[in-house]
C-alpha cells in the first residue's frame, strides 16, 4: 500500500504488511490543502531570494519550476514569511509572486522559505538537502537516487 494521505487508515487493512509514505517525512502543501498535514508541521522548505520587484505588487524569486515543481498548479507553494503572498506563475528559473495582500513588501535580496506543493518532486530536483536547526546547518545529505529512475 502507499501514499501519505492514507497513512492514518493503513492499520485497518488486514493483509497490508508494507506501506510507502514518502511525503510523510517532510509534509507539503498538497497535504496541507487536503487536510492531512498542518502548515506548522511542514519540515522541508526551499530557500529562495527576491531577485526583482518589477511592480509594487509583484516580486520575482530565483526558484522556478526546476526548484519548486509545477505539480499541484497555482499557487506553486507557500512563502513562509509572506503568508498572504501567492506564487501564481513559474518559468524554469523564476517564480512570479503576487504580494498585493502583503502588509510589508519584500525587497530585492530578501531571502524567503517556500514550502513546495509536492516535496517528493522538489527533493528529486536537487543534488543535496540541508538539515538545519535555526541558523545552523547540521548536516548535508546527498540526494542519492536523483536522476536514477529508469
PDB file of C-alpha atoms in Angstrom:
ATOM      1  CA  UNK A   1       0.000   0.000   0.000  1.00  0.00           C
ATOM      2  CA  UNK A   2       1.129   3.535  -0.217  1.00  0.00           C
ATOM      3  CA  UNK A   3       0.507   7.186  -0.145  1.00  0.00           C
ATOM      4  CA  UNK A   4       0.824   9.608   2.746  1.00  0.00           C
ATOM      5  CA  UNK A   5      -2.808  10.783   2.556  1.00  0.00           C
ATOM      6  CA  UNK A   6      -3.979   7.287   3.567  1.00  0.00           C
ATOM      7  CA  UNK A   7      -1.359   6.823   6.299  1.00  0.00           C
ATOM      8  CA  UNK A   8      -3.867   7.052   9.148  1.00  0.00           C
ATOM      9  CA  UNK A   9      -6.011   4.233   7.759  1.00  0.00           C
ATOM     10  CA  UNK A  10      -3.379   1.663   6.773  1.00  0.00           C
ATOM     11  CA  UNK A  11      -3.859  -0.195  10.051  1.00  0.00           C
ATOM     12  CA  UNK A  12      -7.444  -1.038   9.047  1.00  0.00           C
ATOM     13  CA  UNK A  13      -6.385  -3.131   6.041  1.00  0.00           C
ATOM     14  CA  UNK A  14      -5.844  -6.681   7.384  1.00  0.00           C
ATOM     15  CA  UNK A  15      -3.413  -8.047   4.789  1.00  0.00           C
ATOM     16  CA  UNK A  16      -1.365  -4.894   4.343  1.00  0.00           C
ATOM     17  CA  UNK A  17       2.160  -5.580   5.557  1.00  0.00           C
ATOM     18  CA  UNK A  18       4.104  -2.757   3.944  1.00  0.00           C
ATOM     19  CA  UNK A  19       3.402   0.883   3.132  1.00  0.00           C
ATOM     20  CA  UNK A  20       5.163   3.586   1.145  1.00  0.00           C
ATOM     21  CA  UNK A  21       4.547   7.015   2.631  1.00  0.00           C
ATOM     22  CA  UNK A  22       7.227   9.257   1.109  1.00  0.00           C
ATOM     23  CA  UNK A  23       5.687  12.681   1.653  1.00  0.00           C
ATOM     24  CA  UNK A  24       5.076  11.982   5.322  1.00  0.00           C
ATOM     25  CA  UNK A  25       8.720  12.513   6.291  1.00  0.00           C
ATOM     26  CA  UNK A  26       8.593  16.214   5.295  1.00  0.00           C
ATOM     27  CA  UNK A  27       4.925  17.003   4.587  1.00  0.00           C
ATOM     28  CA  UNK A  28       3.965  19.567   1.936  1.00  0.00           C
ATOM     29  CA  UNK A  29       1.286  21.953   0.655  1.00  0.00           C
ATOM     30  CA  UNK A  30      -0.682  19.248  -1.154  1.00  0.00           C
ATOM     31  CA  UNK A  31      -1.126  17.516   2.189  1.00  0.00           C
ATOM     32  CA  UNK A  32      -1.930  20.795   3.956  1.00  0.00           C
ATOM     33  CA  UNK A  33      -4.598  21.684   1.384  1.00  0.00           C
ATOM     34  CA  UNK A  34      -6.022  18.159   1.608  1.00  0.00           C
ATOM     35  CA  UNK A  35      -6.269  18.387   5.386  1.00  0.00           C
ATOM     36  CA  UNK A  36      -3.730  15.608   6.031  1.00  0.00           C
ATOM     37  CA  UNK A  37      -0.978  17.826   7.476  1.00  0.00           C
ATOM     38  CA  UNK A  38      -0.850  21.190   9.223  1.00  0.00           C
ATOM     39  CA  UNK A  39       1.267  24.045   7.889  1.00  0.00           C
ATOM     40  CA  UNK A  40       3.374  24.240  11.041  1.00  0.00           C
ATOM     41  CA  UNK A  41       4.394  20.570  10.621  1.00  0.00           C
ATOM     42  CA  UNK A  42       5.944  21.027   7.170  1.00  0.00           C
ATOM     43  CA  UNK A  43       9.651  20.346   7.663  1.00  0.00           C
ATOM     44  CA  UNK A  44      11.056  20.980   4.182  1.00  0.00           C
ATOM     45  CA  UNK A  45      11.418  24.428   2.691  1.00  0.00           C
ATOM     46  CA  UNK A  46      13.284  25.761  -0.301  1.00  0.00           C
ATOM     47  CA  UNK A  47      15.369  28.872   0.326  1.00  0.00           C
ATOM     48  CA  UNK A  48      14.804  31.473  -2.387  1.00  0.00           C
ATOM     49  CA  UNK A  49      15.970  35.045  -2.924  1.00  0.00           C
ATOM     50  CA  UNK A  50      13.943  38.008  -4.179  1.00  0.00           C
ATOM     51  CA  UNK A  51      15.771  38.921  -7.400  1.00  0.00           C
ATOM     52  CA  UNK A  52      13.348  41.503  -8.777  1.00  0.00           C
ATOM     53  CA  UNK A  53      10.451  43.696  -7.715  1.00  0.00           C
ATOM     54  CA  UNK A  54       9.124  44.976 -11.057  1.00  0.00           C
ATOM     55  CA  UNK A  55       5.915  46.408  -9.574  1.00  0.00           C
ATOM     56  CA  UNK A  56       4.757  47.262  -6.044  1.00  0.00           C
ATOM     57  CA  UNK A  57       2.517  44.166  -6.102  1.00  0.00           C
ATOM     58  CA  UNK A  58       4.877  41.606  -7.653  1.00  0.00           C
ATOM     59  CA  UNK A  59       8.231  40.079  -6.800  1.00  0.00           C
ATOM     60  CA  UNK A  60      10.331  37.517  -8.612  1.00  0.00           C
ATOM     61  CA  UNK A  61      12.127  34.709  -6.768  1.00  0.00           C
ATOM     62  CA  UNK A  62      15.149  32.805  -8.037  1.00  0.00           C
ATOM     63  CA  UNK A  63      13.360  29.457  -7.797  1.00  0.00           C
ATOM     64  CA  UNK A  64      11.179  28.320 -10.665  1.00  0.00           C
ATOM     65  CA  UNK A  65       9.885  25.008 -11.998  1.00  0.00           C
ATOM     66  CA  UNK A  66      13.375  23.478 -11.675  1.00  0.00           C
ATOM     67  CA  UNK A  67      13.246  24.257  -7.956  1.00  0.00           C
ATOM     68  CA  UNK A  68       9.607  24.164  -6.858  1.00  0.00           C
ATOM     69  CA  UNK A  69       7.986  21.871  -9.481  1.00  0.00           C
ATOM     70  CA  UNK A  70       4.763  22.723 -11.306  1.00  0.00           C
ATOM     71  CA  UNK A  71       2.860  19.867  -9.648  1.00  0.00           C
ATOM     72  CA  UNK A  72      -0.344  20.899  -7.943  1.00  0.00           C
ATOM     73  CA  UNK A  73      -0.770  24.031 -10.034  1.00  0.00           C
ATOM     74  CA  UNK A  74      -1.035  27.530  -8.629  1.00  0.00           C
ATOM     75  CA  UNK A  75      -0.320  28.583  -6.055  1.00  0.00           C
ATOM     76  CA  UNK A  76       3.044  26.877  -6.536  1.00  0.00           C
ATOM     77  CA  UNK A  77       3.938  26.559  -2.866  1.00  0.00           C
ATOM     78  CA  UNK A  78       3.643  28.697   0.246  1.00  0.00           C
ATOM     79  CA  UNK A  79       6.016  31.549   1.141  1.00  0.00           C
ATOM     80  CA  UNK A  80       6.513  31.134   4.897  1.00  0.00           C
ATOM     81  CA  UNK A  81       7.497  34.742   5.648  1.00  0.00           C
ATOM     82  CA  UNK A  82       4.758  36.165   3.412  1.00  0.00           C
ATOM     83  CA  UNK A  83       1.665  34.126   4.219  1.00  0.00           C
ATOM     84  CA  UNK A  84      -0.544  36.448   2.141  1.00  0.00           C
ATOM     85  CA  UNK A  85       1.670  36.090  -0.955  1.00  0.00           C
ATOM     86  CA  UNK A  86       0.662  33.881  -3.876  1.00  0.00           C
ATOM     87  CA  UNK A  87       3.102  32.194  -6.268  1.00  0.00           C
ATOM     88  CA  UNK A  88       0.986  32.358  -9.413  1.00  0.00           C
ATOM     89  CA  UNK A  89       3.420  31.537 -12.234  1.00  0.00           C
ATOM     90  CA  UNK A  90       6.697  29.689 -12.764  1.00  0.00           C
ATOM     91  CA  UNK A  91       9.199  29.578 -15.541  1.00  0.00           C
ATOM     92  CA  UNK A  92      12.241  27.315 -15.322  1.00  0.00           C
ATOM     93  CA  UNK A  93      14.324  29.656 -13.174  1.00  0.00           C
ATOM     94  CA  UNK A  94      11.878  32.108 -11.575  1.00  0.00           C
ATOM     95  CA  UNK A  95       8.708  32.304  -9.504  1.00  0.00           C
ATOM     96  CA  UNK A  96       6.245  35.160 -10.003  1.00  0.00           C
ATOM     97  CA  UNK A  97       4.734  36.156  -6.677  1.00  0.00           C
ATOM     98  CA  UNK A  98       1.699  38.376  -6.081  1.00  0.00           C
ATOM     99  CA  UNK A  99       2.413  40.353  -2.899  1.00  0.00           C
ATOM    100  CA  UNK A 100      -0.531  42.769  -3.219  1.00  0.00           C
ATOM    101  CA  UNK A 101      -2.108  41.450   0.006  1.00  0.00           C
ATOM    102  CA  UNK A 102       1.136  41.593   1.998  1.00  0.00           C
ATOM    103  CA  UNK A 103       1.316  44.447   4.534  1.00  0.00           C
ATOM    104  CA  UNK A 104       5.125  44.520   4.298  1.00  0.00           C
ATOM    105  CA  UNK A 105       6.642  44.187   0.854  1.00  0.00           C
ATOM    106  CA  UNK A 106       9.876  42.228   0.459  1.00  0.00           C
ATOM    107  CA  UNK A 107      12.895  43.885  -1.138  1.00  0.00           C
ATOM    108  CA  UNK A 108      15.463  42.662  -3.634  1.00  0.00           C
ATOM    109  CA  UNK A 109      17.948  40.479  -1.797  1.00  0.00           C
ATOM    110  CA  UNK A 110      15.494  39.321   0.870  1.00  0.00           C
ATOM    111  CA  UNK A 111      15.508  35.556   1.380  1.00  0.00           C
ATOM    112  CA  UNK A 112      12.324  33.575   1.907  1.00  0.00           C
ATOM    113  CA  UNK A 113      11.427  29.948   2.582  1.00  0.00           C
ATOM    114  CA  UNK A 114       8.938  28.222   0.288  1.00  0.00           C
ATOM    115  CA  UNK A 115       7.057  25.062   1.236  1.00  0.00           C
ATOM    116  CA  UNK A 116       6.602  23.195  -2.065  1.00  0.00           C
ATOM    117  CA  UNK A 117       3.320  21.742  -3.293  1.00  0.00           C
ATOM    118  CA  UNK A 118       4.863  18.267  -3.688  1.00  0.00           C
ATOM    119  CA  UNK A 119       8.002  17.769  -1.644  1.00  0.00           C
ATOM    120  CA  UNK A 120       8.953  14.428  -3.246  1.00  0.00           C
ATOM    121  CA  UNK A 121       9.396  16.031  -6.647  1.00  0.00           C
ATOM    122  CA  UNK A 122      11.120  19.105  -5.179  1.00  0.00           C
ATOM    123  CA  UNK A 123      13.691  16.936  -3.369  1.00  0.00           C
ATOM    124  CA  UNK A 124      14.320  14.963  -6.558  1.00  0.00           C
ATOM    125  CA  UNK A 125      15.143  18.229  -8.375  1.00  0.00           C
ATOM    126  CA  UNK A 126      18.137  18.912  -6.081  1.00  0.00           C
ATOM    127  CA  UNK A 127      21.514  17.265  -5.548  1.00  0.00           C
ATOM    128  CA  UNK A 128      21.548  17.745  -1.793  1.00  0.00           C
ATOM    129  CA  UNK A 129      19.364  18.606   1.169  1.00  0.00           C
ATOM    130  CA  UNK A 130      20.447  20.509   4.266  1.00  0.00           C
ATOM    131  CA  UNK A 131      19.442  19.622   7.800  1.00  0.00           C
ATOM    132  CA  UNK A 132      19.013  22.991   9.545  1.00  0.00           C
ATOM    133  CA  UNK A 133      18.198  23.990  13.134  1.00  0.00           C
ATOM    134  CA  UNK A 134      17.642  27.718  13.437  1.00  0.00           C
ATOM    135  CA  UNK A 135      20.526  29.308  11.508  1.00  0.00           C
ATOM    136  CA  UNK A 136      22.831  26.312  11.911  1.00  0.00           C
ATOM    137  CA  UNK A 137      23.402  23.750   9.143  1.00  0.00           C
ATOM    138  CA  UNK A 138      23.918  20.484  11.000  1.00  0.00           C
ATOM    139  CA  UNK A 139      24.166  18.043   8.109  1.00  0.00           C
ATOM    140  CA  UNK A 140      24.212  17.919   4.321  1.00  0.00           C
ATOM    141  CA  UNK A 141      22.564  14.873   2.749  1.00  0.00           C
ATOM    142  CA  UNK A 142      23.193  13.888  -0.877  1.00  0.00           C
ATOM    143  CA  UNK A 143      20.005  13.048  -2.766  1.00  0.00           C
ATOM    144  CA  UNK A 144      21.462   9.699  -3.743  1.00  0.00           C
ATOM    145  CA  UNK A 145      18.712   8.449  -6.062  1.00  0.00           C
ATOM    146  CA  UNK A 146      18.315  11.716  -8.005  1.00  0.00           C
ATOM    147  CA  UNK A 147      18.059  11.071 -11.735  1.00  0.00           C
ATOM    148  CA  UNK A 148      18.256   7.285 -11.380  1.00  0.00           C
ATOM    149  CA  UNK A 149      14.722   6.366 -12.440  1.00  0.00           C
ATOM    150  CA  UNK A 150      14.937   4.146 -15.499  1.00  0.00           C
TER     151      UNK A 150
END
